[in-house]
mmCIF file of C-alpha atoms in Angstrom:
data_model
loop_
_atom_site.group_PDB
_atom_site.id
_atom_site.type_symbol
_atom_site.label_atom_id
_atom_site.label_comp_id
_atom_site.label_asym_id
_atom_site.label_seq_id
_atom_site.Cartn_x
_atom_site.Cartn_y
_atom_site.Cartn_z
ATOM 1 C CA ALA A 1 47.050 -76.940 -60.449
ATOM 2 C CA PHE A 2 50.053 -76.418 -62.149
ATOM 3 C CA SER A 3 50.866 -77.152 -66.061
ATOM 4 C CA SER A 4 54.984 -77.711 -65.731
ATOM 5 C CA LEU A 5 57.727 -77.818 -63.380
ATOM 6 C CA GLU A 6 58.377 -73.825 -63.940
ATOM 7 C CA GLY A 7 54.718 -73.668 -62.640
ATOM 8 C CA PHE A 8 56.156 -75.316 -59.282
ATOM 9 C CA PHE A 9 58.932 -73.084 -58.471
ATOM 10 C CA ASP A 10 56.559 -70.104 -59.373
ATOM 11 C CA LEU A 11 54.105 -71.058 -56.721
ATOM 12 C CA ALA A 12 56.701 -72.144 -54.169
ATOM 13 C CA GLN A 13 58.551 -68.489 -54.394
ATOM 14 C CA SER A 14 54.675 -67.108 -54.000
ATOM 15 C CA SER A 15 53.727 -69.075 -51.101
ATOM 16 C CA GLN A 16 56.031 -68.694 -48.051
ATOM 17 C CA ARG A 17 54.319 -67.022 -46.352
ATOM 18 C CA HIS A 18 51.917 -70.060 -45.745
ATOM 19 C CA GLU A 19 53.463 -72.526 -42.657
ATOM 20 C CA TYR A 20 52.883 -75.884 -45.501
ATOM 21 C CA THR A 21 53.672 -76.344 -48.579
ATOM 22 C CA VAL A 22 53.654 -79.240 -50.896
ATOM 23 C CA ALA A 23 53.223 -80.393 -54.591
ATOM 24 C CA TRP A 24 52.060 -83.604 -56.259
ATOM 25 C CA ILE A 25 53.788 -84.282 -59.215
ATOM 26 C CA ASP A 26 52.731 -86.259 -62.423
ATOM 27 C CA GLN A 27 55.794 -88.196 -62.972
ATOM 28 C CA LEU A 28 55.084 -89.540 -66.286
ATOM 29 C CA ALA A 29 54.060 -86.224 -67.820
ATOM 30 C CA THR A 30 56.315 -85.566 -70.700
ATOM 31 C CA GLY A 31 57.268 -82.575 -72.937
ATOM 32 C CA PRO A 32 55.960 -78.964 -72.107
ATOM 33 C CA ALA A 33 53.728 -80.704 -69.129
ATOM 34 C CA LEU A 34 56.907 -82.217 -67.671
ATOM 35 C CA GLY A 35 56.569 -81.497 -63.785
ATOM 36 C CA ARG A 36 52.810 -80.982 -63.798
ATOM 37 C CA GLY A 37 50.800 -81.332 -60.808
ATOM 38 C CA LEU A 38 48.614 -79.640 -57.865
ATOM 39 C CA PHE A 39 50.492 -77.460 -55.233
ATOM 40 C CA MET A 40 48.845 -77.838 -51.566
ATOM 41 C CA ARG A 41 49.530 -74.829 -48.695
ATOM 42 C CA GLY A 42 48.485 -75.435 -45.478
ATOM 43 C CA ASP A 43 47.889 -73.007 -42.364
ATOM 44 C CA HIS A 44 46.283 -74.264 -39.034
ATOM 45 C CA GLY A 45 42.756 -73.079 -38.645
ATOM 46 C CA ARG A 46 41.671 -70.682 -36.349
ATOM 47 C CA ARG A 47 37.704 -71.694 -36.058
ATOM 48 C CA GLY A 48 38.006 -74.680 -34.214
ATOM 49 C CA VAL A 49 39.051 -78.285 -34.779
ATOM 50 C CA ALA A 50 37.857 -80.275 -38.046
ATOM 51 C CA ARG A 51 36.463 -83.419 -37.569
ATOM 52 C CA GLN A 52 38.928 -86.125 -37.792
ATOM 53 C CA PRO A 53 38.064 -89.297 -40.442
ATOM 54 C CA SER A 54 36.837 -92.555 -39.335
ATOM 55 C CA ARG A 55 39.376 -94.902 -39.390
ATOM 56 C CA LEU A 56 36.463 -97.525 -39.518
ATOM 57 C CA LEU A 57 34.996 -96.227 -42.774
ATOM 58 C CA ARG A 58 38.250 -96.290 -44.573
ATOM 59 C CA PRO A 59 39.065 -98.943 -47.685
ATOM 60 C CA SER A 60 41.806 -101.307 -47.658
ATOM 61 C CA VAL A 61 44.129 -103.334 -49.700
ATOM 62 C CA PRO A 62 42.963 -106.921 -48.312
ATOM 63 C CA LEU A 63 45.822 -109.248 -49.605
ATOM 64 C CA THR A 64 49.445 -108.585 -51.551
ATOM 65 C CA PRO A 65 48.761 -109.404 -54.987
ATOM 66 C CA PRO A 66 51.716 -111.607 -56.771
ATOM 67 C CA VAL A 67 52.874 -108.919 -59.082
ATOM 68 C CA SER A 68 52.350 -105.309 -58.373
ATOM 69 C CA LEU A 69 49.737 -103.152 -59.255
ATOM 70 C CA ILE A 70 51.797 -100.105 -59.695
ATOM 71 C CA GLY A 71 52.770 -99.919 -63.481
ATOM 72 C CA ARG A 72 53.053 -97.335 -66.201
ATOM 73 C CA PRO A 73 49.354 -97.692 -67.437
ATOM 74 C CA SER A 74 47.397 -97.630 -64.306
ATOM 75 C CA LEU A 75 49.613 -95.033 -62.847
ATOM 76 C CA ARG A 76 48.798 -93.034 -66.070
ATOM 77 C CA LEU A 77 45.164 -93.301 -65.478
ATOM 78 C CA PHE A 78 45.303 -92.743 -61.947
ATOM 79 C CA ASN A 79 47.459 -89.445 -62.405
ATOM 80 C CA ASN A 80 44.908 -88.168 -65.408
ATOM 81 C CA LEU A 81 41.886 -88.374 -62.481
ATOM 82 C CA TYR A 82 44.135 -87.525 -59.411
ATOM 83 C CA ARG A 83 44.896 -83.847 -61.040
ATOM 84 C CA ARG A 84 41.583 -83.290 -62.554
ATOM 85 C CA ARG A 85 39.632 -83.442 -59.061
ATOM 86 C CA ILE A 86 41.253 -79.811 -58.560
ATOM 87 C CA PRO A 87 39.706 -77.151 -60.303
ATOM 88 C CA ALA A 88 41.979 -74.882 -62.627
ATOM 89 C CA GLY A 89 41.147 -71.663 -60.344
ATOM 90 C CA GLY A 90 42.229 -73.852 -57.190
ATOM 91 C CA ARG A 91 39.868 -74.916 -54.155
ATOM 92 C CA ARG A 92 39.834 -73.966 -50.486
ATOM 93 C CA ARG A 93 38.370 -76.309 -47.604
ATOM 94 C CA THR A 94 39.138 -76.819 -43.943
ATOM 95 C CA THR A 95 40.686 -80.355 -43.175
ATOM 96 C CA SER A 96 42.064 -82.454 -40.606
ATOM 97 C CA TYR A 97 45.578 -82.619 -39.595
ATOM 98 C CA ARG A 98 45.425 -86.312 -40.461
ATOM 99 C CA SER A 99 44.154 -85.875 -43.918
ATOM 100 C CA PHE A 100 46.628 -82.918 -45.045
ATOM 101 C CA PHE A 101 49.732 -84.625 -43.433
ATOM 102 C CA PHE A 102 48.879 -88.576 -44.016
ATOM 103 C CA PRO A 103 47.054 -88.475 -47.427
ATOM 104 C CA LEU A 104 48.226 -92.151 -47.953
ATOM 105 C CA ASP A 105 46.552 -93.313 -44.637
ATOM 106 C CA ARG A 106 43.376 -93.007 -46.040
ATOM 107 C CA ILE A 107 43.841 -96.323 -47.707
ATOM 108 C CA GLY A 108 44.658 -99.238 -45.210
ATOM 109 C CA ASN A 109 47.327 -101.505 -46.416
ATOM 110 C CA TRP A 110 48.410 -99.397 -49.446
ATOM 111 C CA ASN A 111 51.595 -100.757 -49.719
ATOM 112 C CA ARG A 112 50.837 -104.237 -50.633
ATOM 113 C CA LEU A 113 49.662 -102.546 -53.709
ATOM 114 C CA TYR A 114 53.265 -102.940 -54.799
ATOM 115 C CA GLY A 115 53.229 -106.633 -54.465
ATOM 116 C CA PRO A 116 55.555 -108.944 -52.809
ATOM 117 C CA ARG A 117 58.847 -107.187 -53.403
ATOM 118 C CA GLY A 118 57.692 -103.722 -51.959
ATOM 119 C CA LEU A 119 58.454 -100.224 -53.081
ATOM 120 C CA LEU A 120 62.227 -98.686 -52.883
ATOM 121 C CA GLN A 121 61.803 -94.353 -52.417
ATOM 122 C CA HIS A 122 64.191 -92.366 -53.081
ATOM 123 C CA GLN A 123 64.270 -88.626 -51.507
ATOM 124 C CA SER A 124 66.995 -85.952 -52.053
ATOM 125 C CA VAL A 125 67.218 -82.440 -51.439
ATOM 126 C CA LEU A 126 68.767 -80.102 -53.933
ATOM 127 C CA PRO A 127 70.536 -76.942 -53.337
ATOM 128 C CA PRO A 128 68.527 -73.718 -54.734
ATOM 129 C CA ALA A 129 70.598 -72.906 -57.623
ATOM 130 C CA ALA A 130 70.701 -76.625 -58.992
ATOM 131 C CA ALA A 131 67.062 -77.591 -58.231
ATOM 132 C CA ARG A 132 65.469 -76.816 -61.185
ATOM 133 C CA GLU A 133 67.702 -78.515 -63.637
ATOM 134 C CA ALA A 134 68.592 -81.271 -61.604
ATOM 135 C CA VAL A 135 64.763 -82.090 -60.704
ATOM 136 C CA ARG A 136 64.292 -82.315 -64.486
ATOM 137 C CA ASP A 137 66.490 -84.366 -65.136
ATOM 138 C CA MET A 138 65.787 -86.844 -62.198
ATOM 139 C CA LEU A 139 62.189 -86.726 -63.867
ATOM 140 C CA LEU A 140 63.858 -87.633 -67.380
ATOM 141 C CA ARG A 141 65.990 -90.325 -66.280
ATOM 142 C CA SER A 142 63.159 -91.995 -64.119
ATOM 143 C CA GLN A 143 60.999 -91.735 -67.536
ATOM 144 C CA ARG A 144 63.608 -93.382 -69.793
ATOM 145 C CA ALA A 145 64.229 -96.304 -67.317
ATOM 146 C CA GLY A 146 60.425 -97.085 -67.858
ATOM 147 C CA LEU A 147 59.679 -97.035 -63.980
ATOM 148 C CA ALA A 148 56.804 -95.357 -62.622
ATOM 149 C CA SER A 149 56.483 -93.411 -59.288
ATOM 150 C CA PHE A 150 53.006 -93.602 -57.646
ATOM 151 C CA LEU A 151 53.730 -91.151 -55.309
ATOM 152 C CA THR A 152 55.874 -88.364 -56.557
ATOM 153 C CA VAL A 153 56.360 -85.354 -54.164
ATOM 154 C CA LEU A 154 58.284 -81.937 -54.460
ATOM 155 C CA LYS A 155 58.403 -79.475 -51.880
ATOM 156 C CA ASN A 156 60.956 -76.799 -50.200
ATOM 157 C CA PHE A 157 62.776 -76.977 -47.251
ATOM 158 C CA GLY A 158 62.967 -73.730 -44.880
ATOM 159 C CA ASP A 159 65.922 -71.803 -44.075
ATOM 160 C CA GLN A 160 66.373 -72.795 -40.462
ATOM 161 C CA LYS A 161 69.055 -74.747 -40.018
ATOM 162 C CA SER A 162 69.429 -77.724 -37.882
ATOM 163 C CA PRO A 163 71.937 -78.535 -35.191
ATOM 164 C CA GLY A 164 71.861 -82.027 -36.146
ATOM 165 C CA LEU A 165 75.601 -83.625 -37.550
ATOM 166 C CA MET A 166 73.002 -86.064 -39.577
ATOM 167 C CA SER A 167 70.115 -84.127 -40.491
ATOM 168 C CA PHE A 168 68.710 -84.265 -43.493
ATOM 169 C CA PRO A 169 66.472 -81.266 -44.448
ATOM 170 C CA ARG A 170 68.740 -78.232 -45.422
ATOM 171 C CA PRO A 171 67.613 -75.383 -47.443
ATOM 172 C CA GLY A 172 65.982 -76.402 -51.086
ATOM 173 C CA THR A 173 63.959 -78.668 -53.016
ATOM 174 C CA THR A 174 63.202 -82.110 -52.061
ATOM 175 C CA LEU A 175 62.111 -84.830 -54.229
ATOM 176 C CA THR A 176 60.617 -87.880 -53.420
ATOM 177 C CA LEU A 177 60.156 -90.620 -55.806
ATOM 178 C CA ASP A 178 58.540 -94.450 -54.827
ATOM 179 C CA PHE A 179 59.116 -97.242 -57.414
ATOM 180 C CA ALA A 180 58.112 -100.654 -57.558
ATOM 181 C CA ASN A 181 60.621 -102.657 -56.562
ATOM 182 C CA THR A 182 61.851 -104.634 -59.756
ATOM 183 C CA GLY A 183 65.362 -105.658 -58.500
ATOM 184 C CA ALA A 184 68.381 -104.650 -61.152
ATOM 185 C CA PRO A 185 66.481 -102.122 -63.248
ATOM 186 C CA THR A 186 65.195 -100.646 -59.919
ATOM 187 C CA MET A 187 68.370 -100.362 -58.536
ATOM 188 C CA ARG A 188 70.620 -99.172 -61.483
ATOM 189 C CA LEU A 189 68.036 -96.061 -61.783
ATOM 190 C CA LEU A 190 68.446 -95.401 -57.990
ATOM 191 C CA ASP A 191 72.289 -95.650 -58.545
ATOM 192 C CA GLU A 192 71.620 -93.159 -61.575
ATOM 193 C CA LEU A 193 69.773 -90.361 -59.434
ATOM 194 C CA ASP A 194 72.277 -90.711 -56.924
ATOM 195 C CA ALA A 195 74.754 -89.251 -59.319
ATOM 196 C CA ILE A 196 72.717 -86.429 -60.332
ATOM 197 C CA VAL A 197 72.042 -85.744 -56.889
ATOM 198 C CA ARG A 198 75.825 -85.712 -56.056
ATOM 199 C CA ALA A 199 76.689 -83.787 -59.082
ATOM 200 C CA ALA A 200 74.199 -81.132 -58.024
ATOM 201 C CA GLY A 201 76.021 -80.638 -54.328
ATOM 202 C CA GLY A 202 72.481 -82.016 -52.800
ATOM 203 C CA ALA A 203 71.866 -84.997 -50.527
ATOM 204 C CA VAL A 204 70.280 -88.407 -50.287
ATOM 205 C CA CYS A 205 68.015 -88.898 -47.145
ATOM 206 C CA PRO A 206 69.570 -91.834 -45.389
ATOM 207 C CA TYR A 207 66.459 -92.515 -43.061
ATOM 208 C CA LYS A 208 64.702 -95.333 -44.783
ATOM 209 C CA ASP A 209 67.713 -96.177 -47.030
ATOM 210 C CA GLY A 210 68.556 -99.842 -47.637
ATOM 211 C CA ARG A 211 70.838 -99.484 -50.531
ATOM 212 C CA MET A 212 73.376 -96.361 -50.517
ATOM 213 C CA GLY A 213 76.737 -96.584 -51.176
ATOM 214 C CA PRO A 214 79.733 -94.773 -49.525
ATOM 215 C CA SER A 215 80.012 -92.130 -52.319
ATOM 216 C CA THR A 216 76.612 -90.851 -52.123
ATOM 217 C CA PHE A 217 76.410 -91.075 -47.888
ATOM 218 C CA MET A 218 79.964 -88.830 -47.590
ATOM 219 C CA ALA A 219 79.208 -86.193 -50.277
ATOM 220 C CA SER A 220 75.656 -85.946 -48.707
ATOM 221 C CA PHE A 221 77.055 -85.684 -44.982
ATOM 222 C CA PRO A 222 80.554 -84.685 -45.251
ATOM 223 C CA GLN A 223 80.336 -83.670 -41.591
ATOM 224 C CA TRP A 224 79.994 -87.888 -40.791
ATOM 225 C CA PRO A 225 83.851 -88.507 -39.541
ATOM 226 C CA LEU A 226 82.936 -86.009 -36.887
ATOM 227 C CA LEU A 227 80.200 -88.196 -35.452
ATOM 228 C CA GLU A 228 82.254 -90.813 -36.106
ATOM 229 C CA ARG A 229 85.165 -89.694 -33.643
ATOM 230 C CA LEU A 230 82.227 -89.290 -31.060
ATOM 231 C CA ARG A 231 80.575 -92.790 -31.410
ATOM 232 C CA ASP A 232 81.289 -95.599 -28.987
ATOM 233 C CA PRO A 233 83.023 -98.380 -30.850
ATOM 234 C CA VAL A 234 80.589 -100.964 -28.906
ATOM 235 C CA LEU A 235 77.859 -99.260 -30.920
ATOM 236 C CA SER A 236 77.407 -99.616 -34.846
ATOM 237 C CA SER A 237 74.741 -100.853 -37.341
ATOM 238 C CA SER A 238 74.759 -102.634 -41.005
ATOM 239 C CA PHE A 239 73.797 -99.105 -42.449
ATOM 240 C CA TRP A 240 76.630 -97.248 -40.840
ATOM 241 C CA ARG A 241 78.968 -99.751 -42.140
ATOM 242 C CA ARG A 242 77.902 -99.899 -45.221
ATOM 243 C CA VAL A 243 78.364 -96.342 -45.968
ATOM 244 C CA THR A 244 81.294 -95.742 -44.246
ATOM 245 C CA ALA A 245 83.141 -98.775 -45.388
#
């Protein structure tokens, strides 16, 4: 467990020898506790294979409620319970790869909790020099908007450069926020988060995007004109037409 955003960056710096690192953030924490959460480090086991959890026994959300069940009161309760499940000194255990990489899959149809309008995810990557301030600004901005992110994930990407023209991972810190879709208020917040990312010299992830504008896309992927020159004009998509207009 770490008690502030600075705690995450300290742990990330001291955990570079581990193969995988990721942190869950209590997005509703304020004041000195802003950015508190749980830091997870993982390495492949050397003593055999851990038993995979049974998919037959996992709980499941049976239906989609008429309204979202993800709100500030319910999320505040969940965050307090989830954070306290790990003792102050940490915990070490062997687990399956599914439990480590896909924790949400422990609950079937978990997306139904967001109600009939679903959720909108915002994932960005921020260069190391700007990451601390930009992540802080994004958390504060979402709090001021009154919107709660159920799953808030913070982690560092490695230094290995991808050869892909449209590759999102790059050296820096990536923040993922999941918001219930409330319509215009959620869209306004996502536009404000885009602006913070652009000002920091970062990028917004396009892979699951349904609303990013051309200015954000072009700032995130300045090499897009090269791909456009290589593109067969017969091949296109609604996404490409939207972000390169």
